[in-house]
Short mmCIF file of C-alpha atoms in Angstrom, two decimals:
data_model
loop_
_atom_site.label_atom_id
_atom_site.label_comp_id
_atom_site.label_asym_id
_atom_site.label_seq_id
_atom_site.Cartn_x
_atom_site.Cartn_y
_atom_site.Cartn_z
CA MET A 166 -116.48 -2.53 69.73
CA ALA A 167 -114.93 -2.18 73.14
CA GLU A 168 -113.33 1.23 74.09
CA ASN A 169 -109.82 2.28 73.77
CA THR A 170 -108.30 3.05 77.04
CA GLU A 171 -105.54 5.46 76.89
CA VAL A 172 -102.13 4.69 79.10
CA VAL A 173 -99.29 7.21 79.40
CA VAL A 174 -96.15 6.19 81.50
CA ILE A 175 -94.07 9.20 82.80
CA GLY A 176 -90.41 8.05 82.29
CA GLY A 177 -88.80 5.03 80.33
CA GLY A 178 -86.03 3.34 82.79
CA TYR A 179 -86.21 0.10 84.04
CA ALA A 180 -89.56 0.23 85.57
CA GLY A 181 -91.08 2.53 82.69
CA VAL A 182 -90.60 0.46 80.22
CA MET A 183 -91.06 -3.20 81.90
CA ALA A 184 -95.12 -1.41 82.70
CA ALA A 185 -95.39 0.19 79.20
CA ASN A 186 -94.35 -3.23 77.29
CA ARG A 187 -96.50 -4.94 80.00
CA LEU A 188 -99.61 -2.89 79.21
CA THR A 189 -99.42 -3.81 75.34
CA ARG A 190 -101.01 -7.87 76.12
CA ARG A 191 -104.68 -6.16 75.55
CA GLU A 192 -105.48 -4.50 71.89
CA ASP A 193 -107.80 -2.03 73.59
CA VAL A 194 -105.08 -0.55 75.34
CA THR A 195 -103.18 2.50 73.91
CA VAL A 196 -99.65 3.12 75.73
CA THR A 197 -97.94 6.38 75.29
CA LEU A 198 -93.96 6.47 77.06
CA ILE A 199 -93.08 9.96 77.61
CA ASN A 200 -89.49 10.20 78.36
CA PRO A 201 -86.45 13.17 77.76
CA ARG A 202 -84.13 11.10 76.61
CA ALA A 203 -84.42 9.17 72.48
CA ASP A 204 -82.69 5.82 74.02
CA PHE A 205 -82.76 3.36 77.29
CA VAL A 206 -80.28 4.09 79.92
CA HIS A 207 -78.87 0.99 81.46
CA ARG A 208 -78.35 2.60 84.74
CA ILE A 209 -76.09 0.05 86.24
CA ARG A 210 -73.33 0.40 83.97
CA LEU A 211 -73.12 4.05 83.91
CA HIS A 212 -69.95 3.31 86.26
CA GLN A 213 -68.62 1.62 83.37
CA LEU A 214 -69.52 4.36 80.68
CA VAL A 215 -67.50 6.73 83.14
CA ALA A 216 -64.48 4.73 83.32
CA GLY A 217 -64.58 4.09 79.38
CA THR A 218 -64.97 0.16 80.18
CA GLY A 219 -68.33 0.02 78.31
CA ASP A 220 -71.41 1.51 76.86
CA ALA A 221 -74.59 2.56 78.87
CA VAL A 222 -76.94 2.73 76.20
CA VAL A 223 -79.34 0.76 74.51
CA PRO A 224 -81.87 1.56 71.47
CA TYR A 225 -85.39 1.60 72.57
CA ARG A 226 -85.98 -0.38 69.76
CA GLU A 227 -84.06 -3.20 71.53
CA VAL A 228 -86.06 -3.11 74.99
CA LEU A 229 -89.51 -1.46 73.69
CA ALA A 230 -92.89 -3.17 72.73
CA GLU A 231 -93.18 -2.07 69.04
CA GLY A 232 -96.73 -1.20 70.14
CA VAL A 233 -95.69 1.91 72.48
CA ARG A 234 -95.89 5.07 71.21
CA LEU A 235 -92.62 7.15 72.72
CA VAL A 236 -92.80 10.65 73.14
CA VAL A 237 -89.29 12.43 73.59
CA ASP A 238 -90.00 15.02 76.33
CA SER A 239 -90.46 16.23 79.81
CA VAL A 240 -93.76 16.22 81.69
CA THR A 241 -93.93 19.73 83.88
CA ARG A 242 -97.29 18.75 85.47
CA ILE A 243 -100.27 16.38 85.86
CA ASP A 244 -103.44 17.47 85.58
CA ALA A 245 -104.81 14.90 87.81
CA ALA A 246 -108.64 16.47 87.51
CA GLY A 247 -108.18 16.66 83.74
CA ARG A 248 -106.53 13.40 83.97
CA GLY A 249 -103.58 15.04 81.19
CA VAL A 250 -99.88 16.28 81.32
CA ALA A 251 -98.55 18.67 80.65
CA LEU A 252 -95.57 18.59 78.41
CA ALA A 253 -92.36 20.80 78.42
CA GLY A 254 -92.18 21.35 74.68
CA GLY A 255 -95.69 22.27 74.36
CA GLY A 256 -99.31 20.72 74.40
CA THR A 257 -100.63 18.34 76.60
CA VAL A 258 -101.17 14.09 76.80
CA GLY A 259 -104.66 12.70 77.89
CA TYR A 260 -104.64 9.60 79.99
CA ASP A 261 -107.64 7.40 81.27
CA TYR A 262 -104.55 5.66 83.71
CA LEU A 263 -101.17 7.22 84.51
CA VAL A 264 -98.02 5.41 85.27
CA TYR A 265 -95.77 7.26 87.45
CA ALA A 266 -92.02 5.92 86.67
CA VAL A 267 -89.92 8.73 86.90
CA GLY A 268 -86.82 7.30 88.67
CA SER A 269 -84.20 9.05 90.42
CA GLY A 270 -81.24 10.73 90.53
CA SER A 271 -78.63 12.27 92.37
CA ALA A 272 -79.73 14.02 95.83
CA ASP A 273 -78.94 17.98 96.07
CA PRO A 274 -76.23 17.74 98.44
CA THR A 275 -76.16 19.90 101.22
CA VAL A 276 -72.48 20.00 101.82
CA PRO A 277 -70.48 22.82 101.36
CA GLY A 278 -68.81 23.07 98.02
CA ALA A 279 -70.49 19.72 96.92
CA ALA A 280 -72.48 21.23 94.36
CA GLU A 281 -70.12 23.75 92.69
CA PHE A 282 -66.96 20.62 92.88
CA ALA A 283 -68.68 17.43 93.28
CA HIS A 284 -69.38 15.28 89.74
CA PRO A 285 -72.76 12.97 90.55
CA ILE A 286 -73.38 10.31 88.31
CA ALA A 287 -77.06 9.23 88.94
CA THR A 288 -78.21 10.10 85.22
CA LEU A 289 -76.67 9.78 81.52
CA GLU A 290 -76.20 13.59 81.55
CA ASP A 291 -74.00 13.25 84.21
CA ALA A 292 -71.67 10.73 83.82
CA GLN A 293 -71.74 12.34 80.21
CA ARG A 294 -70.12 15.55 81.82
CA LEU A 295 -67.89 13.34 84.01
CA ARG A 296 -66.32 11.11 81.44
CA PRO A 297 -63.92 14.42 79.71
CA LEU A 298 -63.33 15.44 82.64
CA LEU A 299 -61.29 12.03 83.50
CA ASP A 300 -60.02 11.74 80.42
CA ALA A 301 -58.45 15.50 80.69
CA ALA A 302 -56.87 14.61 83.86
CA SER A 303 -53.38 12.79 84.36
CA ALA A 304 -53.27 8.89 85.28
CA GLU A 305 -51.58 10.24 88.98
CA ALA A 306 -54.23 13.02 89.64
CA ALA A 307 -56.01 12.47 92.58
CA VAL A 308 -60.00 10.71 92.24
CA THR A 309 -62.01 10.72 95.12
CA VAL A 310 -65.42 9.13 95.13
CA VAL A 311 -67.95 9.96 97.87
CA GLY A 312 -69.93 7.74 98.95
CA ALA A 313 -69.50 3.61 99.72
CA GLY A 314 -72.72 2.11 98.59
CA PRO A 315 -73.17 0.15 95.62
CA THR A 316 -72.40 3.10 92.98
CA GLY A 317 -69.84 4.62 94.80
CA ILE A 318 -67.98 1.08 95.34
CA GLU A 319 -68.39 -0.08 91.80
CA THR A 320 -67.16 3.41 90.59
CA ALA A 321 -63.48 3.08 92.71
CA ALA A 322 -62.95 0.12 91.59
CA GLU A 323 -64.26 0.36 88.12
CA LEU A 324 -61.76 3.42 87.74
CA ALA A 325 -58.74 2.01 90.03
CA GLU A 326 -58.72 -1.02 87.46
CA ALA A 327 -58.53 1.22 84.92
CA GLY A 328 -55.30 2.72 86.77
CA ARG A 329 -56.60 5.60 88.64
CA ALA A 330 -55.35 6.76 92.11
CA VAL A 331 -58.57 6.03 93.85
CA THR A 332 -59.70 7.21 98.01
CA LEU A 333 -63.21 6.18 98.48
CA VAL A 334 -64.97 8.28 101.16
CA CYS A 335 -67.49 6.05 102.70
CA GLY A 336 -69.01 8.63 105.65
CA GLY A 337 -69.59 5.15 107.38
CA VAL A 338 -69.34 1.80 106.66
CA LEU A 339 -67.92 0.36 103.53
CA GLY A 340 -70.87 -1.45 102.16
CA PRO A 341 -73.60 -0.88 104.84
CA TYR A 342 -76.13 -3.77 102.99
CA LEU A 343 -73.58 -6.22 103.15
CA HIS A 344 -73.01 -8.92 105.56
CA ALA A 345 -69.76 -8.26 107.89
CA ARG A 346 -68.23 -11.34 105.47
CA GLY A 347 -69.06 -10.00 102.53
CA ARG A 348 -67.90 -6.49 103.42
CA ARG A 349 -64.06 -7.75 103.90
CA SER A 350 -64.34 -9.68 100.59
CA VAL A 351 -64.88 -6.22 98.79
CA ALA A 352 -62.16 -4.54 101.16
CA LYS A 353 -59.76 -7.00 99.86
CA ARG A 354 -60.50 -6.42 96.42
CA LEU A 355 -60.21 -2.63 96.59
CA ALA A 356 -56.99 -2.73 98.15
CA GLY A 357 -55.66 -5.04 95.71
CA LEU A 358 -56.68 -2.48 93.32
CA GLY A 359 -54.97 0.28 95.41
CA VAL A 360 -58.02 1.76 96.35
CA ARG A 361 -57.59 3.80 99.75
CA VAL A 362 -60.69 3.07 101.73
CA LEU A 363 -61.65 5.65 104.39
CA GLU A 364 -64.37 4.45 106.94
CA GLY A 365 -65.92 5.65 110.34
CA PRO A 366 -67.81 8.49 111.68
CA ASP A 367 -65.15 10.78 110.92
CA THR A 368 -65.26 10.66 107.65
CA VAL A 369 -68.34 12.49 106.62
CA VAL A 370 -67.29 15.08 104.36
CA THR A 371 -67.83 18.74 105.61
CA ALA A 372 -66.81 20.33 102.71
CA VAL A 373 -65.72 20.06 99.13
CA THR A 374 -62.90 22.33 97.10
CA ALA A 375 -61.77 22.47 93.78
CA GLY A 376 -58.72 20.42 95.22
CA ALA A 377 -59.98 18.95 98.11
CA VAL A 378 -62.48 16.91 100.38
CA ARG A 379 -62.87 18.17 103.98
CA LEU A 380 -63.84 14.91 106.26
CA ARG A 381 -65.38 15.69 109.66
CA ASP A 382 -62.19 14.72 111.85
CA GLY A 383 -60.37 17.81 110.01
CA ARG A 384 -58.62 15.52 107.31
CA GLU A 385 -58.53 17.01 103.80
CA VAL A 386 -58.43 14.50 101.14
CA PRO A 387 -56.88 15.59 97.85
CA SER A 388 -58.50 15.26 94.99
CA ALA A 389 -58.38 16.96 91.35
CA VAL A 390 -61.71 14.93 90.75
CA THR A 391 -64.34 14.01 92.97
CA ILE A 392 -67.49 11.84 92.41
CA TRP A 393 -70.68 12.18 94.75
CA THR A 394 -72.50 9.30 94.73
CA ALA A 395 -73.79 9.78 98.17
CA GLY A 396 -77.57 9.73 98.27
CA PHE A 397 -80.73 9.74 95.52
CA GLY A 398 -83.22 11.88 95.15
CA VAL A 399 -86.66 11.86 93.23
CA PRO A 400 -87.60 14.48 90.75
CA GLU A 401 -90.44 16.96 92.18
CA LEU A 402 -93.42 16.46 89.90
CA ALA A 403 -95.70 14.34 91.82
CA ALA A 404 -95.00 17.08 94.68
CA ARG A 405 -95.34 19.92 91.81
CA SER A 406 -98.74 18.20 90.73
CA GLY A 407 -100.16 18.18 94.10
CA LEU A 408 -100.00 14.67 94.73
CA GLY A 409 -99.26 13.39 97.98
CA THR A 410 -95.30 12.39 98.65
CA ASP A 411 -93.40 10.66 101.49
CA ALA A 412 -90.79 12.93 102.61
CA LEU A 413 -88.43 12.41 99.67
CA GLY A 414 -90.97 13.16 97.04
CA ARG A 415 -91.88 9.63 96.51
CA LEU A 416 -95.67 9.46 95.20
CA LEU A 417 -97.46 7.78 98.18
CA THR A 418 -99.85 4.49 96.98
CA ASP A 419 -101.34 1.65 98.81
CA GLU A 420 -99.90 -1.70 98.17
CA THR A 421 -101.52 -2.00 94.54
CA LEU A 422 -99.46 0.91 93.62
CA THR A 423 -102.43 3.67 93.77
CA SER A 424 -101.76 6.58 94.64
CA LEU A 425 -104.25 7.72 97.19
CA ASP A 426 -104.91 10.28 95.94
CA ASP A 427 -106.11 9.42 92.71
CA ASP A 428 -107.31 5.93 91.65
CA ARG A 429 -106.70 6.83 87.86
CA ILE A 430 -102.46 6.82 88.65
CA VAL A 431 -100.22 4.01 89.73
CA ALA A 432 -96.41 4.62 90.44
CA ALA A 433 -93.25 2.29 89.78
CA GLY A 434 -89.94 2.30 90.63
CA ASP A 435 -87.54 4.60 92.74
CA SER A 436 -90.39 7.23 92.50
CA ALA A 437 -93.06 4.97 94.25
CA ALA A 438 -93.64 4.64 98.33
CA PRO A 439 -96.62 1.78 98.52
CA SER A 440 -97.83 2.47 101.98
CA ASN A 441 -95.02 5.24 103.30
CA LEU A 442 -92.73 1.51 103.34
CA PRO A 443 -90.82 1.58 99.45
CA PRO A 444 -88.21 -0.72 99.14
CA ARG A 445 -84.80 -0.31 98.31
CA MET A 446 -83.81 1.52 95.70
CA SER A 447 -82.54 -0.46 92.86
CA CYS A 448 -83.30 -2.33 89.46
CA GLN A 449 -83.70 -5.26 90.98
CA ALA A 450 -87.24 -3.21 92.45
CA ALA A 451 -87.64 -0.96 89.33
CA MET A 452 -88.68 -4.11 87.15
CA PRO A 453 -91.18 -5.78 89.38
CA LEU A 454 -92.49 -2.86 90.50
CA GLY A 455 -93.11 -1.94 86.70
CA ALA A 456 -94.84 -5.24 86.34
CA ARG A 457 -97.06 -4.93 89.21
CA ALA A 458 -98.22 -1.50 88.74
CA ALA A 459 -99.00 -2.56 84.40
CA ASP A 460 -101.11 -5.66 85.83
CA THR A 461 -103.02 -2.94 88.72
CA VAL A 462 -104.18 -0.91 85.70
CA LEU A 463 -105.07 -4.10 83.44
CA SER A 464 -106.69 -5.14 86.64
CA ARG A 465 -108.72 -2.04 86.68
CA VAL A 466 -109.45 -2.00 82.94
CA GLU A 467 -111.32 -5.80 83.40
CA GLY A 468 -113.03 -4.64 86.13
CA LYS A 469 -110.88 -7.33 88.72
CA ARG A 470 -109.07 -6.48 92.04
CA PRO A 471 -105.75 -5.74 91.46
CA GLU A 472 -102.93 -7.70 93.18
CA THR A 473 -100.75 -6.35 95.96
CA LEU A 474 -97.12 -6.30 96.68
CA ASN A 475 -95.06 -9.19 97.52
CA GLN A 476 -92.01 -9.37 95.72
CA PRO A 477 -89.13 -10.68 97.57
CA PHE A 478 -85.22 -9.48 97.49
CA GLY A 479 -82.72 -12.23 97.75
CA ALA A 480 -79.60 -10.38 96.42
CA GLN A 481 -77.61 -7.75 95.59
CA CYS A 482 -74.66 -7.86 93.06
CA ILE A 483 -71.59 -5.55 92.55
CA SER A 484 -69.37 -5.14 89.82
CA LEU A 485 -65.34 -4.73 91.04
CA GLY A 486 -64.05 -3.64 87.76
CA ARG A 487 -64.41 -6.04 85.06
CA ASN A 488 -62.51 -9.09 86.79
CA ASP A 489 -64.14 -9.12 90.17
CA GLY A 490 -67.36 -8.88 91.81
CA ILE A 491 -69.55 -10.08 94.72
CA PHE A 492 -73.10 -11.96 94.49
CA GLN A 493 -74.51 -11.14 98.29
CA PHE A 494 -77.43 -13.44 99.33
CA ALA A 495 -80.49 -11.98 101.28
CA ARG A 496 -83.43 -13.27 102.97
CA ASN A 497 -86.18 -10.62 102.51
CA ASP A 498 -83.64 -7.83 101.59
CA VAL A 499 -81.52 -8.77 104.76
CA ALA A 500 -77.87 -9.63 103.84
CA ILE A 501 -76.90 -13.11 104.82
CA TRP A 502 -73.57 -14.65 105.72
CA PHE A 503 -73.30 -16.49 102.34
CA HIS A 504 -72.00 -14.62 99.11
CA VAL A 505 -70.08 -15.43 95.86
CA ASP A 506 -67.09 -13.05 94.84
CA GLY A 507 -64.40 -13.41 92.77
CA GLY A 508 -64.48 -14.06 89.08
CA LEU A 509 -67.38 -15.96 89.94
CA GLY A 510 -68.91 -13.24 91.30
CA ALA A 511 -68.18 -10.59 88.39
CA LYS A 512 -69.62 -13.19 85.89
CA MET A 513 -72.78 -13.14 88.02
CA LYS A 514 -72.89 -9.67 88.02
CA GLU A 515 -72.28 -9.58 84.15
CA SER A 516 -75.30 -12.12 83.51
CA VAL A 517 -77.35 -10.23 85.76
CA CYS A 518 -76.90 -6.56 83.91
CA LYS A 519 -77.27 -9.02 80.42
CA GLY A 520 -80.35 -10.46 82.08
CA VAL A 521 -82.16 -6.99 82.68
CA VAL A 522 -82.02 -6.11 79.07
CA HIS A 523 -83.14 -9.38 78.14
CA HIS A 524 -86.02 -9.14 80.83
CA LEU A 525 -87.35 -5.92 79.02
CA ALA A 526 -86.81 -7.01 75.42
CA GLY A 527 -88.49 -10.57 76.37
CA GLU A 528 -91.77 -8.80 78.23
CA ALA A 529 -91.49 -6.28 74.78
CA ASN A 530 -91.92 -9.58 72.63
CA LYS A 531 -94.35 -11.51 74.90
CA PRO A 532 -96.12 -9.02 76.85
CA GLY A 533 -96.98 -10.79 80.40
CA SER A 534 -93.97 -13.11 80.32
CA TYR A 535 -92.17 -11.61 82.95
CA LYS A 536 -92.90 -13.54 85.97
CA LEU A 537 -93.83 -12.07 89.16
CA HIS A 538 -93.92 -13.67 92.66
CA ARG A 539 -97.18 -14.75 94.15
CA VAL A 540 -96.48 -15.74 97.52
CA SER A 541 -92.97 -15.04 98.49
CA GLY A 542 -92.08 -12.10 100.49
CA ALA A 543 -95.64 -11.31 101.11
CA ALA A 544 -95.68 -12.28 105.12
CA LYS A 545 -92.47 -10.30 105.61
CA ARG A 546 -93.90 -7.46 104.08
CA ARG A 547 -97.29 -7.92 105.86
CA GLN A 548 -95.45 -8.25 109.04
CA GLN A 549 -93.46 -4.95 108.49
CA LEU A 550 -97.24 -2.94 107.43
CA THR A 551 -98.52 -4.40 111.02
CA LEU A 552 -96.14 -2.76 113.19
CA ILE A 553 -96.20 0.39 111.03
CA GLY A 554 -99.95 0.21 112.28
CA ASP A 555 -99.03 -0.53 115.94
CA ARG A 556 -96.53 2.46 116.00
CA GLU A 557 -99.15 5.20 114.41
CA ALA A 558 -101.94 3.49 116.96
CA ALA A 559 -99.92 4.06 119.84
CA VAL A 560 -99.03 7.55 118.35
CA THR A 561 -102.56 8.36 118.11
CA VAL A 562 -103.70 6.80 121.45
CA GLU A 563 -100.26 8.90 123.70
CA ARG A 564 -102.11 12.05 121.76
CA ALA A 565 -105.60 11.59 123.01
CA ALA A 566 -104.41 10.88 125.99
#
């Protein structure tokens, strides 16, 4: 009888659930998913939870394979040498292979007053704390959203459509990822909703108080409720456990998502930094990375050589309230002129949100059914890695001289 392989997955988000489900393809692989919550958080709907226009929690029974053991707890340390993880609730869980998929949250703001007076929205707990504050504020109360990436734009639009007086402070360009044409479309929709958009380098926030947001040019924007969406950070678990990380704290891996320190540890999602060239933090990246991480583990179990990353990213979608949105097409994760907006854009965004749960549930019911690209995107990534290698070689030569 074949020896059983124990695989522990840390983190039950998009990447972790995808990896855990896919690992059940083999009957001789036992999968344990460790997550601090008893339910799956559909993170790309958190802005709806805050605005009261939707929910962001899905029972794990709807997206997690029956064969996966769920442990509701937090991991405090990884013992790579002993192949075990310590739990906050006490005890340890051993493993033969570990999938590190702890995800991301709000970056600790360094702006004076932001930690005390601004409210992040990156986690379920953040959203649950923010919701009653908005409910308690009057409909006319000034709401300021700091950060004009997808989360900031979606939150501002959702609240404005619900009747809130919203100011969106960009700290630079509105929707930096968007093509200029897509950006104009988003700006037009936000204006139609009554969102006051503050753009440009002078709109960088320099301080937050209980009743205002101060900008670099000296202006003060009145704010009864300030929502902080500027930047993401990752948990310190890998660094705390003595594993190599990048500057942000993501686990450093090779192109098979294997840790540079230990070939029994594989990373996926926002907390992975393959070749120190991580893809953009997103649900779009997390699920294929989770699938690829699972495939790497299964390849090693089967004595095969794991495949490397080659996943392309062809679009980004942003909701602009319940009735509008934009589907921004891209090539190799660089936005192009073509986009779909308006009501059709909203429907496409909603389809993506529903599709995420559908893909996870599909992988739970039929492990291996989620398709990974095998050719597209590989050439672009190889080019990026070559450029990085050339730069590092040049630095080495310069230092030697």
